[in-house]
């Protein structure tokens, strides 16, 4: 929650928005969050001496968005959602729709280890033949979204335009955590259709890039089948995880 407070303020400053102007506004906060590490150390620690009022309000996911609305005094939608690895992207999708409509705890770490999802040497080697898992870390990213015409009227700094977005679900796959190349192809093409863009117009894709020998090949297959073919120039791909 402290990270969210800091990065939201910095993002608003970067967008040229005076935080005080959010008071009584319809500004919405859509937060993607996964993991309950701090809760495990406090209210679920088994030690009553470690539990206080902040063990609840400082660690519940709902409060992560609620605290921002409370601090800035905004009255728009306020929600935290957990869709695992896609949490932030789904939050972005919902925020876009809202604009358009006008409105490491130890137990978790051990579980991911036994799932075979974590790299034993602490390095995420996305798209490498030696890929053996990802690396858990803590951080926050914050994006200020506005309708394009509002940004242009205010002469805001614009880093990019969300032309389209889409979400779906894998459905039944080889396993609960196993991705589906077909579903990934479909959501990519649906997002392109929503953005009214052709696959050939995409130059770069920031991938999930888990650094696993299951997820990486499936993601590459989906990208190739959906936007990688029939191009007159290479499709560039990358993943922040390896950094």
PDB file of C-alpha atoms in Angstrom:
ATOM      1  CA  UNK A   1       0.000   0.000   0.000  1.00  0.00           C
ATOM      2  CA  UNK A   2       2.924   2.362   0.671  1.00  0.00           C
ATOM      3  CA  UNK A   3       4.292   1.607  -2.775  1.00  0.00           C
ATOM      4  CA  UNK A   4       0.879   2.342  -4.283  1.00  0.00           C
ATOM      5  CA  UNK A   5       0.661   5.656  -2.433  1.00  0.00           C
ATOM      6  CA  UNK A   6       4.119   6.682  -3.635  1.00  0.00           C
ATOM      7  CA  UNK A   7       3.778   5.591  -7.239  1.00  0.00           C
ATOM      8  CA  UNK A   8       0.244   6.938  -7.658  1.00  0.00           C
ATOM      9  CA  UNK A   9       1.398  10.367  -6.483  1.00  0.00           C
ATOM     10  CA  UNK A  10       4.429  10.261  -8.789  1.00  0.00           C
ATOM     11  CA  UNK A  11       2.275   9.121 -11.717  1.00  0.00           C
ATOM     12  CA  UNK A  12      -0.178  11.977 -11.158  1.00  0.00           C
ATOM     13  CA  UNK A  13       2.666  14.476 -10.999  1.00  0.00           C
ATOM     14  CA  UNK A  14       4.124  13.043 -14.195  1.00  0.00           C
ATOM     15  CA  UNK A  15       0.712  13.348 -15.855  1.00  0.00           C
ATOM     16  CA  UNK A  16       0.525  17.004 -14.863  1.00  0.00           C
ATOM     17  CA  UNK A  17      -2.444  16.392 -12.564  1.00  0.00           C
ATOM     18  CA  UNK A  18      -2.601  18.205  -9.212  1.00  0.00           C
ATOM     19  CA  UNK A  19      -3.541  15.458  -6.692  1.00  0.00           C
ATOM     20  CA  UNK A  20      -5.848  17.820  -4.796  1.00  0.00           C
ATOM     21  CA  UNK A  21      -8.081  18.078  -7.879  1.00  0.00           C
ATOM     22  CA  UNK A  22      -9.096  14.418  -7.430  1.00  0.00           C
ATOM     23  CA  UNK A  23     -11.141  15.321  -4.359  1.00  0.00           C
ATOM     24  CA  UNK A  24     -14.855  14.672  -5.031  1.00  0.00           C
ATOM     25  CA  UNK A  25     -13.986  13.635  -8.600  1.00  0.00           C
ATOM     26  CA  UNK A  26     -15.112  10.476 -10.425  1.00  0.00           C
ATOM     27  CA  UNK A  27     -11.520   9.244 -10.588  1.00  0.00           C
ATOM     28  CA  UNK A  28     -11.395   5.447 -10.354  1.00  0.00           C
ATOM     29  CA  UNK A  29      -8.678   3.239  -8.915  1.00  0.00           C
ATOM     30  CA  UNK A  30      -8.237  -0.204 -10.472  1.00  0.00           C
ATOM     31  CA  UNK A  31      -5.478  -2.180  -8.750  1.00  0.00           C
ATOM     32  CA  UNK A  32      -4.101  -5.555  -9.840  1.00  0.00           C
ATOM     33  CA  UNK A  33      -2.573  -7.395  -6.894  1.00  0.00           C
ATOM     34  CA  UNK A  34      -1.588 -10.982  -6.166  1.00  0.00           C
ATOM     35  CA  UNK A  35      -0.044 -12.547  -3.089  1.00  0.00           C
ATOM     36  CA  UNK A  36      -0.667 -12.086   0.637  1.00  0.00           C
ATOM     37  CA  UNK A  37       2.866 -12.054   1.970  1.00  0.00           C
ATOM     38  CA  UNK A  38       2.406  -9.340   4.591  1.00  0.00           C
ATOM     39  CA  UNK A  39      -0.805 -10.880   5.857  1.00  0.00           C
ATOM     40  CA  UNK A  40       1.074 -14.091   6.574  1.00  0.00           C
ATOM     41  CA  UNK A  41       3.567 -12.210   8.744  1.00  0.00           C
ATOM     42  CA  UNK A  42       0.896 -10.390  10.746  1.00  0.00           C
ATOM     43  CA  UNK A  43      -2.685 -11.518  11.221  1.00  0.00           C
ATOM     44  CA  UNK A  44      -1.965 -15.096  10.084  1.00  0.00           C
ATOM     45  CA  UNK A  45       1.336 -15.399  11.942  1.00  0.00           C
ATOM     46  CA  UNK A  46      -0.143 -17.331  14.879  1.00  0.00           C
ATOM     47  CA  UNK A  47       1.420 -14.838  17.276  1.00  0.00           C
ATOM     48  CA  UNK A  48      -1.198 -12.484  18.798  1.00  0.00           C
ATOM     49  CA  UNK A  49       1.562 -10.045  19.808  1.00  0.00           C
ATOM     50  CA  UNK A  50       2.229  -9.286  16.139  1.00  0.00           C
ATOM     51  CA  UNK A  51      -1.393  -8.486  15.376  1.00  0.00           C
ATOM     52  CA  UNK A  52      -2.759  -4.954  15.582  1.00  0.00           C
ATOM     53  CA  UNK A  53      -5.309  -2.861  13.700  1.00  0.00           C
ATOM     54  CA  UNK A  54      -2.886  -2.283  10.840  1.00  0.00           C
ATOM     55  CA  UNK A  55      -2.448  -6.024  10.374  1.00  0.00           C
ATOM     56  CA  UNK A  56      -5.928  -5.873   8.860  1.00  0.00           C
ATOM     57  CA  UNK A  57      -6.152  -2.509   7.103  1.00  0.00           C
ATOM     58  CA  UNK A  58      -2.521  -2.651   6.036  1.00  0.00           C
ATOM     59  CA  UNK A  59      -2.687  -5.992   4.275  1.00  0.00           C
ATOM     60  CA  UNK A  60      -6.178  -6.681   2.909  1.00  0.00           C
ATOM     61  CA  UNK A  61      -6.373  -6.416  -0.861  1.00  0.00           C
ATOM     62  CA  UNK A  62      -9.602  -4.434  -0.845  1.00  0.00           C
ATOM     63  CA  UNK A  63      -7.954  -1.695   1.184  1.00  0.00           C
ATOM     64  CA  UNK A  64      -5.184  -1.281  -1.375  1.00  0.00           C
ATOM     65  CA  UNK A  65      -7.574   0.501  -3.727  1.00  0.00           C
ATOM     66  CA  UNK A  66      -9.784   1.869  -0.969  1.00  0.00           C
ATOM     67  CA  UNK A  67      -6.892   3.660   0.714  1.00  0.00           C
ATOM     68  CA  UNK A  68      -6.103   5.514  -2.519  1.00  0.00           C
ATOM     69  CA  UNK A  69      -9.716   6.611  -2.933  1.00  0.00           C
ATOM     70  CA  UNK A  70      -9.763   7.665   0.728  1.00  0.00           C
ATOM     71  CA  UNK A  71      -6.484   9.575   0.504  1.00  0.00           C
ATOM     72  CA  UNK A  72      -7.317  11.422  -2.700  1.00  0.00           C
ATOM     73  CA  UNK A  73     -10.982  11.838  -1.784  1.00  0.00           C
ATOM     74  CA  UNK A  74     -12.231  10.471  -5.107  1.00  0.00           C
ATOM     75  CA  UNK A  75     -15.675   8.945  -5.589  1.00  0.00           C
ATOM     76  CA  UNK A  76     -15.150   6.818  -8.716  1.00  0.00           C
ATOM     77  CA  UNK A  77     -14.882   3.004  -8.877  1.00  0.00           C
ATOM     78  CA  UNK A  78     -12.381   1.530  -6.442  1.00  0.00           C
ATOM     79  CA  UNK A  79     -11.412  -2.124  -6.663  1.00  0.00           C
ATOM     80  CA  UNK A  80      -8.542  -4.547  -6.267  1.00  0.00           C
ATOM     81  CA  UNK A  81      -8.571  -7.710  -8.355  1.00  0.00           C
ATOM     82  CA  UNK A  82      -6.483 -10.855  -8.427  1.00  0.00           C
ATOM     83  CA  UNK A  83      -6.275 -12.801 -11.669  1.00  0.00           C
ATOM     84  CA  UNK A  84      -2.760 -14.076 -10.891  1.00  0.00           C
ATOM     85  CA  UNK A  85      -0.193 -13.087 -13.522  1.00  0.00           C
ATOM     86  CA  UNK A  86      -2.673 -11.030 -15.534  1.00  0.00           C
ATOM     87  CA  UNK A  87      -3.931  -8.901 -12.612  1.00  0.00           C
ATOM     88  CA  UNK A  88      -2.497  -5.584 -13.788  1.00  0.00           C
ATOM     89  CA  UNK A  89      -3.575  -6.105 -17.399  1.00  0.00           C
ATOM     90  CA  UNK A  90      -7.114  -6.997 -16.381  1.00  0.00           C
ATOM     91  CA  UNK A  91      -7.168  -3.919 -14.111  1.00  0.00           C
ATOM     92  CA  UNK A  92      -6.064  -1.830 -17.099  1.00  0.00           C
ATOM     93  CA  UNK A  93      -8.809  -3.361 -19.250  1.00  0.00           C
ATOM     94  CA  UNK A  94     -11.471  -2.550 -16.646  1.00  0.00           C
ATOM     95  CA  UNK A  95     -10.140   0.984 -16.232  1.00  0.00           C
ATOM     96  CA  UNK A  96     -10.348   1.534 -19.994  1.00  0.00           C
ATOM     97  CA  UNK A  97     -13.935   0.279 -20.003  1.00  0.00           C
ATOM     98  CA  UNK A  98     -14.788   2.524 -17.063  1.00  0.00           C
ATOM     99  CA  UNK A  99     -13.441   5.544 -18.914  1.00  0.00           C
ATOM    100  CA  UNK A 100     -15.321   4.600 -22.054  1.00  0.00           C
ATOM    101  CA  UNK A 101     -18.591   4.153 -20.188  1.00  0.00           C
ATOM    102  CA  UNK A 102     -18.178   7.429 -18.283  1.00  0.00           C
ATOM    103  CA  UNK A 103     -17.997   6.099 -14.959  1.00  0.00           C
ATOM    104  CA  UNK A 104       6.816 -13.211  -0.215  1.00  0.00           C
ATOM    105  CA  UNK A 105       5.347 -15.118   2.459  1.00  0.00           C
ATOM    106  CA  UNK A 106       7.285 -18.329   3.042  1.00  0.00           C
ATOM    107  CA  UNK A 107       4.317 -20.642   2.490  1.00  0.00           C
ATOM    108  CA  UNK A 108       3.610 -19.120  -0.921  1.00  0.00           C
ATOM    109  CA  UNK A 109       7.288 -19.306  -1.848  1.00  0.00           C
ATOM    110  CA  UNK A 110       7.505 -22.983  -0.908  1.00  0.00           C
ATOM    111  CA  UNK A 111       4.326 -23.694  -2.863  1.00  0.00           C
ATOM    112  CA  UNK A 112       5.713 -22.052  -6.003  1.00  0.00           C
ATOM    113  CA  UNK A 113       8.960 -23.985  -5.572  1.00  0.00           C
ATOM    114  CA  UNK A 114       7.116 -27.297  -5.390  1.00  0.00           C
ATOM    115  CA  UNK A 115       5.014 -26.279  -8.372  1.00  0.00           C
ATOM    116  CA  UNK A 116       8.288 -26.021 -10.309  1.00  0.00           C
ATOM    117  CA  UNK A 117       7.622 -22.386 -11.224  1.00  0.00           C
ATOM    118  CA  UNK A 118      10.676 -20.756  -9.596  1.00  0.00           C
ATOM    119  CA  UNK A 119      14.218 -20.650 -10.927  1.00  0.00           C
ATOM    120  CA  UNK A 120      16.552 -22.416  -8.488  1.00  0.00           C
ATOM    121  CA  UNK A 121      19.452 -20.074  -9.305  1.00  0.00           C
ATOM    122  CA  UNK A 122      17.402 -16.891  -8.863  1.00  0.00           C
ATOM    123  CA  UNK A 123      17.582 -15.774 -12.497  1.00  0.00           C
ATOM    124  CA  UNK A 124      14.698 -15.622 -14.959  1.00  0.00           C
ATOM    125  CA  UNK A 125      15.976 -16.780 -18.347  1.00  0.00           C
ATOM    126  CA  UNK A 126      13.074 -15.923 -20.636  1.00  0.00           C
ATOM    127  CA  UNK A 127      13.150 -17.637 -24.066  1.00  0.00           C
ATOM    128  CA  UNK A 128      16.367 -19.474 -23.190  1.00  0.00           C
ATOM    129  CA  UNK A 129      16.879 -23.195 -23.667  1.00  0.00           C
ATOM    130  CA  UNK A 130      18.040 -23.121 -20.037  1.00  0.00           C
ATOM    131  CA  UNK A 131      14.823 -21.532 -18.778  1.00  0.00           C
ATOM    132  CA  UNK A 132      13.885 -23.114 -15.471  1.00  0.00           C
ATOM    133  CA  UNK A 133      11.432 -20.738 -13.821  1.00  0.00           C
ATOM    134  CA  UNK A 134      10.755 -17.141 -12.859  1.00  0.00           C
ATOM    135  CA  UNK A 135      11.853 -15.095  -9.835  1.00  0.00           C
ATOM    136  CA  UNK A 136       9.443 -13.595  -7.279  1.00  0.00           C
ATOM    137  CA  UNK A 137       9.976  -9.934  -6.455  1.00  0.00           C
ATOM    138  CA  UNK A 138       8.099  -6.960  -5.098  1.00  0.00           C
ATOM    139  CA  UNK A 139       7.297  -3.791  -6.959  1.00  0.00           C
ATOM    140  CA  UNK A 140       4.569  -1.481  -8.146  1.00  0.00           C
ATOM    141  CA  UNK A 141       3.736   0.162 -11.441  1.00  0.00           C
ATOM    142  CA  UNK A 142       1.113   2.877 -11.782  1.00  0.00           C
ATOM    143  CA  UNK A 143      -0.510   4.278 -14.927  1.00  0.00           C
ATOM    144  CA  UNK A 144      -2.739   7.349 -15.157  1.00  0.00           C
ATOM    145  CA  UNK A 145      -5.472   6.808 -17.766  1.00  0.00           C
ATOM    146  CA  UNK A 146      -7.614   9.543 -19.274  1.00  0.00           C
ATOM    147  CA  UNK A 147      -9.818   9.804 -22.329  1.00  0.00           C
ATOM    148  CA  UNK A 148      -7.619  10.966 -25.203  1.00  0.00           C
ATOM    149  CA  UNK A 149      -9.654  14.087 -25.911  1.00  0.00           C
ATOM    150  CA  UNK A 150      -9.326  15.128 -22.255  1.00  0.00           C
ATOM    151  CA  UNK A 151      -5.549  14.679 -22.387  1.00  0.00           C
ATOM    152  CA  UNK A 152      -5.277  16.693 -25.577  1.00  0.00           C
ATOM    153  CA  UNK A 153      -7.453  19.478 -24.156  1.00  0.00           C
ATOM    154  CA  UNK A 154      -5.252  19.682 -21.057  1.00  0.00           C
ATOM    155  CA  UNK A 155      -2.096  19.342 -23.185  1.00  0.00           C
ATOM    156  CA  UNK A 156      -1.021  16.438 -20.968  1.00  0.00           C
ATOM    157  CA  UNK A 157       2.143  14.436 -21.418  1.00  0.00           C
ATOM    158  CA  UNK A 158       1.049  11.348 -23.380  1.00  0.00           C
ATOM    159  CA  UNK A 159       3.287   8.266 -23.309  1.00  0.00           C
ATOM    160  CA  UNK A 160       0.965   6.028 -25.278  1.00  0.00           C
ATOM    161  CA  UNK A 161      -2.587   5.417 -26.396  1.00  0.00           C
ATOM    162  CA  UNK A 162      -4.555   2.287 -25.487  1.00  0.00           C
ATOM    163  CA  UNK A 163      -6.200   1.601 -28.831  1.00  0.00           C
ATOM    164  CA  UNK A 164      -7.857  -1.615 -27.726  1.00  0.00           C
ATOM    165  CA  UNK A 165      -7.936  -4.268 -25.023  1.00  0.00           C
ATOM    166  CA  UNK A 166      -9.419  -7.707 -24.443  1.00  0.00           C
ATOM    167  CA  UNK A 167      -9.503 -10.445 -21.805  1.00  0.00           C
ATOM    168  CA  UNK A 168     -10.442 -14.124 -21.880  1.00  0.00           C
ATOM    169  CA  UNK A 169      -9.722 -17.379 -20.042  1.00  0.00           C
ATOM    170  CA  UNK A 170      -7.864 -20.549 -21.032  1.00  0.00           C
ATOM    171  CA  UNK A 171     -10.691 -22.904 -20.101  1.00  0.00           C
ATOM    172  CA  UNK A 172      -9.697 -26.561 -19.893  1.00  0.00           C
ATOM    173  CA  UNK A 173      -6.014 -27.191 -20.584  1.00  0.00           C
ATOM    174  CA  UNK A 174      -3.483 -29.922 -19.816  1.00  0.00           C
ATOM    175  CA  UNK A 175      -3.358 -28.645 -16.235  1.00  0.00           C
ATOM    176  CA  UNK A 176      -4.676 -25.822 -14.042  1.00  0.00           C
ATOM    177  CA  UNK A 177      -1.527 -23.730 -14.492  1.00  0.00           C
ATOM    178  CA  UNK A 178      -0.888 -24.766 -18.097  1.00  0.00           C
ATOM    179  CA  UNK A 179      -1.602 -22.008 -20.656  1.00  0.00           C
ATOM    180  CA  UNK A 180      -3.505 -22.398 -23.907  1.00  0.00           C
ATOM    181  CA  UNK A 181      -1.976 -21.246 -27.190  1.00  0.00           C
ATOM    182  CA  UNK A 182      -5.437 -21.162 -28.789  1.00  0.00           C
ATOM    183  CA  UNK A 183      -6.880 -18.912 -26.092  1.00  0.00           C
ATOM    184  CA  UNK A 184      -3.875 -16.609 -26.295  1.00  0.00           C
ATOM    185  CA  UNK A 185      -4.260 -16.327 -30.071  1.00  0.00           C
ATOM    186  CA  UNK A 186      -7.925 -15.478 -29.652  1.00  0.00           C
ATOM    187  CA  UNK A 187      -7.398 -12.740 -27.065  1.00  0.00           C
ATOM    188  CA  UNK A 188      -4.620 -11.155 -29.148  1.00  0.00           C
ATOM    189  CA  UNK A 189      -6.799 -11.081 -32.255  1.00  0.00           C
ATOM    190  CA  UNK A 190      -9.784  -9.774 -30.267  1.00  0.00           C
ATOM    191  CA  UNK A 191      -7.660  -6.926 -28.868  1.00  0.00           C
ATOM    192  CA  UNK A 192      -6.419  -6.089 -32.365  1.00  0.00           C
ATOM    193  CA  UNK A 193      -9.976  -6.077 -33.645  1.00  0.00           C
ATOM    194  CA  UNK A 194     -11.018  -3.778 -30.800  1.00  0.00           C
ATOM    195  CA  UNK A 195      -8.122  -1.465 -31.696  1.00  0.00           C
ATOM    196  CA  UNK A 196      -8.935  -1.680 -35.418  1.00  0.00           C
ATOM    197  CA  UNK A 197      -5.348  -2.679 -36.134  1.00  0.00           C
ATOM    198  CA  UNK A 198      -3.905  -5.318 -38.440  1.00  0.00           C
ATOM    199  CA  UNK A 199      -1.345  -7.861 -37.126  1.00  0.00           C
ATOM    200  CA  UNK A 200       1.228  -6.455 -39.560  1.00  0.00           C
ATOM    201  CA  UNK A 201       1.030  -3.083 -37.775  1.00  0.00           C
ATOM    202  CA  UNK A 202       2.433  -4.498 -34.533  1.00  0.00           C
ATOM    203  CA  UNK A 203       6.200  -4.003 -34.189  1.00  0.00           C
ATOM    204  CA  UNK A 204       6.889  -5.089 -30.602  1.00  0.00           C
ATOM    205  CA  UNK A 205       5.217  -7.319 -28.011  1.00  0.00           C
ATOM    206  CA  UNK A 206       6.061  -7.208 -24.300  1.00  0.00           C
ATOM    207  CA  UNK A 207       5.469 -10.822 -23.344  1.00  0.00           C
ATOM    208  CA  UNK A 208       4.585 -12.610 -20.136  1.00  0.00           C
ATOM    209  CA  UNK A 209       7.906 -14.444 -20.593  1.00  0.00           C
ATOM    210  CA  UNK A 210       7.800 -16.613 -17.479  1.00  0.00           C
ATOM    211  CA  UNK A 211      11.113 -18.285 -18.224  1.00  0.00           C
ATOM    212  CA  UNK A 212       9.578 -21.756 -18.047  1.00  0.00           C
ATOM    213  CA  UNK A 213       9.936 -24.555 -20.567  1.00  0.00           C
ATOM    214  CA  UNK A 214       6.140 -24.868 -20.722  1.00  0.00           C
ATOM    215  CA  UNK A 215       4.914 -21.285 -20.845  1.00  0.00           C
ATOM    216  CA  UNK A 216       7.491 -19.684 -23.142  1.00  0.00           C
ATOM    217  CA  UNK A 217       7.042 -22.011 -26.161  1.00  0.00           C
ATOM    218  CA  UNK A 218       3.248 -21.767 -25.914  1.00  0.00           C
ATOM    219  CA  UNK A 219       3.395 -17.977 -25.811  1.00  0.00           C
ATOM    220  CA  UNK A 220       5.730 -17.854 -28.811  1.00  0.00           C
ATOM    221  CA  UNK A 221       3.453 -20.230 -30.722  1.00  0.00           C
ATOM    222  CA  UNK A 222       0.442 -18.022 -29.999  1.00  0.00           C
ATOM    223  CA  UNK A 223       2.289 -14.885 -31.116  1.00  0.00           C
ATOM    224  CA  UNK A 224       3.510 -16.552 -34.306  1.00  0.00           C
ATOM    225  CA  UNK A 225       0.096 -17.894 -35.232  1.00  0.00           C
ATOM    226  CA  UNK A 226      -1.736 -14.640 -34.484  1.00  0.00           C
ATOM    227  CA  UNK A 227       0.585 -11.847 -35.579  1.00  0.00           C
ATOM    228  CA  UNK A 228       3.952 -13.363 -36.505  1.00  0.00           C
ATOM    229  CA  UNK A 229       3.081 -14.648 -39.964  1.00  0.00           C
ATOM    230  CA  UNK A 230       2.778 -12.832 -43.282  1.00  0.00           C
ATOM    231  CA  UNK A 231       4.931  -9.907 -42.221  1.00  0.00           C
ATOM    232  CA  UNK A 232       7.387  -7.855 -44.218  1.00  0.00           C
ATOM    233  CA  UNK A 233       9.529  -7.167 -41.114  1.00  0.00           C
ATOM    234  CA  UNK A 234      10.435  -9.099 -37.950  1.00  0.00           C
ATOM    235  CA  UNK A 235       8.216  -9.043 -34.887  1.00  0.00           C
ATOM    236  CA  UNK A 236      10.276  -7.926 -31.885  1.00  0.00           C
ATOM    237  CA  UNK A 237       9.501  -9.507 -28.517  1.00  0.00           C
ATOM    238  CA  UNK A 238      10.845  -9.029 -25.021  1.00  0.00           C
ATOM    239  CA  UNK A 239      10.146  -9.556 -21.342  1.00  0.00           C
ATOM    240  CA  UNK A 240      10.923  -7.317 -18.375  1.00  0.00           C
ATOM    241  CA  UNK A 241      11.254 -10.393 -16.144  1.00  0.00           C
ATOM    242  CA  UNK A 242      14.784 -11.174 -17.323  1.00  0.00           C
ATOM    243  CA  UNK A 243      15.855  -7.723 -16.093  1.00  0.00           C
TER     244      UNK A 243
END
